[in-house]
Coordinates of N, CA and C in Angstrom, one line a residue:
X1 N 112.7 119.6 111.5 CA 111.3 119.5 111.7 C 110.7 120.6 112.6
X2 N 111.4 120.9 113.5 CA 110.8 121.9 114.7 C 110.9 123.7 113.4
X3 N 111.8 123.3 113.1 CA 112.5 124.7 112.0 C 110.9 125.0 110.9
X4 N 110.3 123.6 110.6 CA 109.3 123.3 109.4 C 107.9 123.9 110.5
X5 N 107.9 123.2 111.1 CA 106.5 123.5 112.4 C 106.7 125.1 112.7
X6 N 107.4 125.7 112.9 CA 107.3 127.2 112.9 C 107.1 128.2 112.1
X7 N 107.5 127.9 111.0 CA 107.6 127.9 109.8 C 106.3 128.4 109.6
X8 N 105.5 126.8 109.5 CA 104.4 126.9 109.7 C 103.3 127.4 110.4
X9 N 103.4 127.4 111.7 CA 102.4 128.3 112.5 C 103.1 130.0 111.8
X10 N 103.9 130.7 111.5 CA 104.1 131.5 111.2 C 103.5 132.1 109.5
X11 N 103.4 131.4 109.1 CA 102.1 130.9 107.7 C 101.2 131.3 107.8
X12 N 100.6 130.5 109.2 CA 98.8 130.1 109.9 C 98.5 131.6 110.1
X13 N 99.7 132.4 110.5 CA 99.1 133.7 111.4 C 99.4 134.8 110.4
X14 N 100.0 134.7 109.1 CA 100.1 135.3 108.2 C 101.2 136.1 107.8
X15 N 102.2 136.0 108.5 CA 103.8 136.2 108.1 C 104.4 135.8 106.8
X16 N 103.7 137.2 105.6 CA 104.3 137.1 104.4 C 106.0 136.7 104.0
X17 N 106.4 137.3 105.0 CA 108.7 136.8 105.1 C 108.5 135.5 105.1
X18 N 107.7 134.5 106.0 CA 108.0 133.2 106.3 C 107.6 132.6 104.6
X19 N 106.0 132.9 104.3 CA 105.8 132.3 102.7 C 106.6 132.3 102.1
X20 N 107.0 133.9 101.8 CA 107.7 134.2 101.1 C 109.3 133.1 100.6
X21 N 109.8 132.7 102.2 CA 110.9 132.3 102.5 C 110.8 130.6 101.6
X22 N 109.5 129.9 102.2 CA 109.2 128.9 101.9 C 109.2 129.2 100.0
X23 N 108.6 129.8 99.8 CA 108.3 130.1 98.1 C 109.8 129.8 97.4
X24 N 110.8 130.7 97.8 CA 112.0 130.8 97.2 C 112.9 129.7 96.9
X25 N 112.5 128.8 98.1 CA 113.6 127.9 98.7 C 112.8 126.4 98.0
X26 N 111.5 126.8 97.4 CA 111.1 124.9 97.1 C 110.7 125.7 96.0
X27 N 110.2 126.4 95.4 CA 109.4 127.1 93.7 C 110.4 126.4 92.6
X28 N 111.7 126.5 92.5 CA 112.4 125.7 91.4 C 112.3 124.0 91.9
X29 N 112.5 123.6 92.9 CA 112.7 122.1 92.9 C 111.4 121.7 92.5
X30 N 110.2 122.6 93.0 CA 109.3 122.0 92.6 C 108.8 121.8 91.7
X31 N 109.1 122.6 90.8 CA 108.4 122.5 89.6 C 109.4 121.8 88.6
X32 N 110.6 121.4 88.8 CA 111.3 120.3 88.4 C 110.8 118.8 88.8
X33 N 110.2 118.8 90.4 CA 109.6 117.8 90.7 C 108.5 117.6 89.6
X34 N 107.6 118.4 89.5 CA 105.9 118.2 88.7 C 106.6 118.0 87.0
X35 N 107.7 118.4 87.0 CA 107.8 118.3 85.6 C 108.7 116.8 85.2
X36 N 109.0 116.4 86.2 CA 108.8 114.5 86.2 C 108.0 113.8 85.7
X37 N 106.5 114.3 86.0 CA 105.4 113.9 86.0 C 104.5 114.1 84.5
X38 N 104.7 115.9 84.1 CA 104.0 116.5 83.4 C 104.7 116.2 82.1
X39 N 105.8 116.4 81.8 CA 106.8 116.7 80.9 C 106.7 118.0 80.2
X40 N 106.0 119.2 80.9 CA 106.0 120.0 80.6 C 106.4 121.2 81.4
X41 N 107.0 122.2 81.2 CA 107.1 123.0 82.0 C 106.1 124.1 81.7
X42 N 105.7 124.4 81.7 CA 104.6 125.4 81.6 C 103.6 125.0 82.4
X43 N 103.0 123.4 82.3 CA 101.7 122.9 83.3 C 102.8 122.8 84.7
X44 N 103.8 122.8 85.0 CA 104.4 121.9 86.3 C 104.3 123.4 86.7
X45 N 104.6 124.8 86.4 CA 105.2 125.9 86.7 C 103.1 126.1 87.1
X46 N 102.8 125.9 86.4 CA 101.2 126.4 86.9 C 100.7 125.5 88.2
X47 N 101.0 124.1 88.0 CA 100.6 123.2 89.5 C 101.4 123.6 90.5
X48 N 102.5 124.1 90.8 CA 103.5 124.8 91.8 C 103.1 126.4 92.2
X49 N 102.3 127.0 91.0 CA 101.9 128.5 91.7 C 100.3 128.1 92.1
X50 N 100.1 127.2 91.8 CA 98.5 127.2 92.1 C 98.5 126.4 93.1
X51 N 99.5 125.6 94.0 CA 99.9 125.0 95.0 C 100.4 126.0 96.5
X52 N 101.2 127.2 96.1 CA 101.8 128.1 96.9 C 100.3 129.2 96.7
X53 N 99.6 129.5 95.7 CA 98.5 129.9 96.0 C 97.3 129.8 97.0
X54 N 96.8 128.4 96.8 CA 96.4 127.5 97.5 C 96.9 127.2 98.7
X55 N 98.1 127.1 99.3 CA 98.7 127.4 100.5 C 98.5 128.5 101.2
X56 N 98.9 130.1 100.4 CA 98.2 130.9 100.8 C 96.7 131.3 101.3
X57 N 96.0 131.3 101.0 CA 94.6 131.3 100.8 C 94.2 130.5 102.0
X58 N 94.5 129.3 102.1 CA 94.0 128.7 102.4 C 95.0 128.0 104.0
X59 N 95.7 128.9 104.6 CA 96.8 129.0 104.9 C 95.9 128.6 107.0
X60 N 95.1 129.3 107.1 CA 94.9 129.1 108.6 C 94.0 127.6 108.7
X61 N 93.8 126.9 107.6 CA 93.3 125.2 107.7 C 94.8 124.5 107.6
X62 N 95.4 125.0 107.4 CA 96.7 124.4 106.9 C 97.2 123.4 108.1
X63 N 97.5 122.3 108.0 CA 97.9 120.7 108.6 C 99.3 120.4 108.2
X64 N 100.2 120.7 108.6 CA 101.5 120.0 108.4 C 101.9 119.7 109.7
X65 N 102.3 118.5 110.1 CA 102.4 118.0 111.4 C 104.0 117.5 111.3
X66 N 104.5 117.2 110.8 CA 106.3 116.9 110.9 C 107.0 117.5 109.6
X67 N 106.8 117.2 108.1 CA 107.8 117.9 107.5 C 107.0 118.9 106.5
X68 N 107.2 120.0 106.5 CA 106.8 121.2 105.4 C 106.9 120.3 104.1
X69 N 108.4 120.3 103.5 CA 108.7 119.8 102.6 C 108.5 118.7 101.6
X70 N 108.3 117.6 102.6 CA 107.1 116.8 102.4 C 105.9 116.9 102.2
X71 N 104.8 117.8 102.8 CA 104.0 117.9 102.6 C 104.0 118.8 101.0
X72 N 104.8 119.6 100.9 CA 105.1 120.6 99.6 C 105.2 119.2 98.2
X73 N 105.9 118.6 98.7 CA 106.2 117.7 97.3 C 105.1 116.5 97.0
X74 N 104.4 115.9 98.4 CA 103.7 115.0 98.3 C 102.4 115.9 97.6
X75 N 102.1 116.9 97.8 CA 100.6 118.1 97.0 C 101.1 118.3 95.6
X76 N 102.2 118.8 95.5 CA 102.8 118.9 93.6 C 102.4 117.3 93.1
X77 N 102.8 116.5 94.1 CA 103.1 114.9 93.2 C 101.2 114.8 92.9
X78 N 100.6 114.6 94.1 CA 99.0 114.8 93.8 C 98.5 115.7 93.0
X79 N 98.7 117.4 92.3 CA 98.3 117.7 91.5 C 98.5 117.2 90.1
X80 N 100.2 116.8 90.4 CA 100.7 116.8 89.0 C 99.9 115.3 88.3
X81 N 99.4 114.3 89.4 CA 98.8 113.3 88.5 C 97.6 113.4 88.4
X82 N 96.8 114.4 88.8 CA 95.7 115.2 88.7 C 95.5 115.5 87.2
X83 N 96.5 116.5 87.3 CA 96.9 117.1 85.8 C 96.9 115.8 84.7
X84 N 97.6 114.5 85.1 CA 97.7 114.1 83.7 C 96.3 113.6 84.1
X85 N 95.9 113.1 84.5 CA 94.3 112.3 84.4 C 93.5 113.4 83.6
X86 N 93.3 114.6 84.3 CA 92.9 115.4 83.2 C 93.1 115.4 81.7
X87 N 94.6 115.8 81.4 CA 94.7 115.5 80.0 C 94.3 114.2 79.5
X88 N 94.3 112.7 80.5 CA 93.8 111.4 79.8 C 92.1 111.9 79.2
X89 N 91.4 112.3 80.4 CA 90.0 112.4 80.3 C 89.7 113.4 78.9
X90 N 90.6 114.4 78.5 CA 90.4 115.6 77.6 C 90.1 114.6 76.3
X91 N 91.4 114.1 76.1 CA 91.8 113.1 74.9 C 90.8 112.0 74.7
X92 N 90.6 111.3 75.7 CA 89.4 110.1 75.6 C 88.2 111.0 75.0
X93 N 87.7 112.6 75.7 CA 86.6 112.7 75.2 C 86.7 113.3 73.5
X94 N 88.0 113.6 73.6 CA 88.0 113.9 71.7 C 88.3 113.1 71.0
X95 N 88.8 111.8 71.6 CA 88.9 110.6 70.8 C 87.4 110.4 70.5
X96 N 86.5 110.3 71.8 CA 84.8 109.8 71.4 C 84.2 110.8 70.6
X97 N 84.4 111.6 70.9 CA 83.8 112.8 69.7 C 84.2 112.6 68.2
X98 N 85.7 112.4 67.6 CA 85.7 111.7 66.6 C 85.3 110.9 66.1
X99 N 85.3 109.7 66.9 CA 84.2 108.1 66.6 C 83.0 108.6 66.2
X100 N 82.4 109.4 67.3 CA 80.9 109.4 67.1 C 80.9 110.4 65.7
X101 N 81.5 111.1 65.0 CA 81.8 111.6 64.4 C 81.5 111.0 63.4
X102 N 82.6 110.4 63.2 CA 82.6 109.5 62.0 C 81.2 108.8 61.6
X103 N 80.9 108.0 63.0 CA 80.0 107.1 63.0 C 78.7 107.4 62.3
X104 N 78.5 108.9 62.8 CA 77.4 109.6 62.1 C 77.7 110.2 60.6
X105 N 78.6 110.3 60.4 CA 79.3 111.1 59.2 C 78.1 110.1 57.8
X106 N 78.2 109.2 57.9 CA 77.3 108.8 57.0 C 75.6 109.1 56.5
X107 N 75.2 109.4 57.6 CA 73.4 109.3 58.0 C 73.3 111.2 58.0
X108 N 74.7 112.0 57.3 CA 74.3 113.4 58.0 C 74.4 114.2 56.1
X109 N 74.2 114.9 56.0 CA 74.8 115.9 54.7 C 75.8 116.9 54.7
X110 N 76.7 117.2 53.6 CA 77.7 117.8 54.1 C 77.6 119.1 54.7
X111 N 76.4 119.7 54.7 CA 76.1 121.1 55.6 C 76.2 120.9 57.1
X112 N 75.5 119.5 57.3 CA 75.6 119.1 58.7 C 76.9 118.9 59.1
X113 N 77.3 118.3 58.4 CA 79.0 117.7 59.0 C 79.8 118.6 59.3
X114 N 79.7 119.9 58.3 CA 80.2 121.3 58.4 C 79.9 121.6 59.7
X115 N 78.6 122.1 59.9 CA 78.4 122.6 61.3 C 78.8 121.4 62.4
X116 N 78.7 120.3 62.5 CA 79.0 119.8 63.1 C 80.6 120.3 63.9
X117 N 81.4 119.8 62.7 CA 82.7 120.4 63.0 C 83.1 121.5 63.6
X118 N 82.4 122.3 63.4 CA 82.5 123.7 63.5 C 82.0 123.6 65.2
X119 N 80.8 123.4 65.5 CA 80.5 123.5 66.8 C 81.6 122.4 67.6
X120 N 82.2 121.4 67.3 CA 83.3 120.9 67.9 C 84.3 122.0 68.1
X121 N 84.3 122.3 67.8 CA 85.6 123.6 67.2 C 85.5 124.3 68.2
X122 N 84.2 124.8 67.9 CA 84.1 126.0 69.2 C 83.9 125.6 70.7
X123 N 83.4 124.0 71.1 CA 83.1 123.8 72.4 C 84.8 123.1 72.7
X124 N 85.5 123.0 71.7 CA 87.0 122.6 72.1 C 87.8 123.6 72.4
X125 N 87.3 124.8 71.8 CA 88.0 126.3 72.1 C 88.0 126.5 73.3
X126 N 86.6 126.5 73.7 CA 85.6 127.0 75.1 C 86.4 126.3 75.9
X127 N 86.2 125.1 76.0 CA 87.0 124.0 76.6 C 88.2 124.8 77.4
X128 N 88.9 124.7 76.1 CA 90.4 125.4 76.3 C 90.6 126.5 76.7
X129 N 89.4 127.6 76.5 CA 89.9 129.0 77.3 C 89.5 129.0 78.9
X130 N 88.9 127.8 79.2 CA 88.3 128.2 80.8 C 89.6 128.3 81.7
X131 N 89.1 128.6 82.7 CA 90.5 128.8 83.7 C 90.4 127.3 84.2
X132 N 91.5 126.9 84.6 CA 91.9 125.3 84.9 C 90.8 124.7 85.7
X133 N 90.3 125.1 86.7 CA 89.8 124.9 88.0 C 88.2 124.6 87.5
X134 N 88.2 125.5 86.6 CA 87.0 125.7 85.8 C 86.3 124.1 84.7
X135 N 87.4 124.3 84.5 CA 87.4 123.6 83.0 C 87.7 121.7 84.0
X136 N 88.4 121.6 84.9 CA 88.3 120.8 85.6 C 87.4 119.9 86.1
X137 N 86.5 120.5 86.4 CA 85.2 121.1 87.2 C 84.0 120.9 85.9
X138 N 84.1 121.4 85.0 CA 82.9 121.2 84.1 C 83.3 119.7 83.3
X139 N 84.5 119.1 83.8 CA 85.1 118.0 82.7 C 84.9 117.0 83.8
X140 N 85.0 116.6 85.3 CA 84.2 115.4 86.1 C 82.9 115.4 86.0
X141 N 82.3 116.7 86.2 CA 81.2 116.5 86.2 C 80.4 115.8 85.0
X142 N 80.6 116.5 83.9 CA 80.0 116.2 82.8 C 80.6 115.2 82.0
X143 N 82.0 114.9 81.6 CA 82.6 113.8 81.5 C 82.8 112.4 82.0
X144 N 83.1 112.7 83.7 CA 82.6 111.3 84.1 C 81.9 111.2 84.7
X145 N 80.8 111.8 85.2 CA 79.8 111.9 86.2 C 79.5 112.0 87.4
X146 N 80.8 113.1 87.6 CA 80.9 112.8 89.0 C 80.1 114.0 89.8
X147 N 79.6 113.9 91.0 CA 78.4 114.8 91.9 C 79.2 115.9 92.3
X148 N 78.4 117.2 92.5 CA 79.1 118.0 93.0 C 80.2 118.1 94.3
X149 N 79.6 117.2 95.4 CA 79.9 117.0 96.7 C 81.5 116.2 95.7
X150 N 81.6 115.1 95.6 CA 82.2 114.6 95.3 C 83.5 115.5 94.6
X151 N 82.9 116.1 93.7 CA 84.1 116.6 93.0 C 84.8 117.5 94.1
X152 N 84.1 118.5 94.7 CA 84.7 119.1 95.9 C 85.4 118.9 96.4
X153 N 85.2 117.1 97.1 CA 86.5 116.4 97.9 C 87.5 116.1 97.2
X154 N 87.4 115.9 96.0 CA 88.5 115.9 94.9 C 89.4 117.0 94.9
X155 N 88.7 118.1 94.8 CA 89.5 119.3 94.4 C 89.9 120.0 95.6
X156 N 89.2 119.5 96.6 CA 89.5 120.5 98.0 C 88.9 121.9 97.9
X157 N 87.6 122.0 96.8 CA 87.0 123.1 97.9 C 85.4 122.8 97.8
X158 N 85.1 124.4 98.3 CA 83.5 123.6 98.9 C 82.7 123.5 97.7
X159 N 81.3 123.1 97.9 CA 80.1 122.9 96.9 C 80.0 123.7 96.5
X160 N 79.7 124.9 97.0 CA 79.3 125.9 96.3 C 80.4 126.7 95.4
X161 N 81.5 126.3 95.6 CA 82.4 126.9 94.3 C 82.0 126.0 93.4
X162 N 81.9 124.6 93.7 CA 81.6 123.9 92.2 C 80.2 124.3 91.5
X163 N 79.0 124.5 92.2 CA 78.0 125.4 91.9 C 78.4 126.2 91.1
X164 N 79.0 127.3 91.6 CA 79.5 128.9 91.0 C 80.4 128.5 89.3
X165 N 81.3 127.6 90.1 CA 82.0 127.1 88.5 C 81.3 126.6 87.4
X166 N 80.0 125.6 87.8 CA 79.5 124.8 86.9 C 78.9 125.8 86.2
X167 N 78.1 126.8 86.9 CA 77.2 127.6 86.6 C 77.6 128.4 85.3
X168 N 78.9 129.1 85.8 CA 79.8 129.8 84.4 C 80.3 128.9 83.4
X169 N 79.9 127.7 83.5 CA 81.0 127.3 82.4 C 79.5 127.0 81.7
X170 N 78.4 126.4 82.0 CA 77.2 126.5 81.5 C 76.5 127.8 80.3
X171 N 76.7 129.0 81.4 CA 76.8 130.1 80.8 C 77.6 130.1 79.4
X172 N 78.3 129.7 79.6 CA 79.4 130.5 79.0 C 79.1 129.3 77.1
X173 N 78.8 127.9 77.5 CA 78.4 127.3 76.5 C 77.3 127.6 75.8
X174 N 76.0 128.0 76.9 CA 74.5 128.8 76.2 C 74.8 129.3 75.5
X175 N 76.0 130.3 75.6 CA 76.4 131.5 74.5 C 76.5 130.8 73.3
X176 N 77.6 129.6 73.1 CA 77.4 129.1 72.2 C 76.4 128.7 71.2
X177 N 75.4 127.9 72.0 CA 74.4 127.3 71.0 C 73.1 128.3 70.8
X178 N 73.5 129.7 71.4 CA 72.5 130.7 71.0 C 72.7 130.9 69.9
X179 N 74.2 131.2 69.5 CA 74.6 132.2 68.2 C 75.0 130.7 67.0
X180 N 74.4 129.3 67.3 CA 73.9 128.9 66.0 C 73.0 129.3 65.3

């Protein structure tokens, strides 16, 4: 524990050897941990660099008061069910997108339903290409309604990145329904 506390202050003050050291020594268990969770290794391998990222970055707030290691696995365990609620929320909303789909499928002509499809197509693309944080971020908000403030304490950063994020992912949909 005293070995982890040093460690850490050595982190705080920016001693790349010490991360470094940390990185080596938990980067595989970790992401064997998240992949408990994920069943995938590609999402567990991305919540473990965007966790030692996040550590970095964000390294002189940094709070670990008795074990590093713990605190390292207890943050993977919290992303990784992060991650699956995400994927629940993804699915729920293209599950409702099909219903409503259907539901309308009757009352529309098949030119509509074409485009229809098509613009699902492409805001599931968009969806898909945002960067995680992004796409996160435009999927509480707008999916479950959750306030900017709010989602911030969720994600651990400030308003105004959720601003900046919401803002581009907006953008980035405009594009879309210009070029119908």
């Amino acid at each position: 524990m005293i070995g982890d506390l040093s460690v850490v202050i050595k982190i705080k003050e920016g001693d790349i050897g010490a991360f470094e050291k940390v990185f080596r020594q938990y980067y595989e268990p970790l992401c064997r941990y998240a992949a408990t969770f994920t069943k995938n290794a590609d999402a567990s391998e991305e919540i473990v660099q965007e966790l030692f990222y996040t550590l970095w970055k964000e390294r002189a707030g940094l709070h670990v008061f008795l074990s590093l290691k713990s605190y390292l696995y207890r943050s993977v365990r919290n992303n990784a069910l992060q991650y699956l609620e995400h994927l629940d929320v993804r699915l729920r909303y293209r599950e409702k997108a099909l219903r409503e789909q259907t539901e309308t499928a009757g009352n529309t002509t098949p030119q509509e339903n074409l485009e229809y499809k098509e613009l699902q197509k492409q805001i599931a693309a968009l969806l898909d290409s945002m960067p995680e944080r992004r796409r996160q971020i435009f999927t509480l908000h707008r999916f479950e309604g959750k306030k900017y403030p709010e989602i911030a304490r969720q994600l651990s950063v400030s308003v105004k990145t959720v601003e900046a994020e919401m803002s581009k992912a907006l953008r980035a949909f405009k594009k879309i329904t210009s070029n119908q």
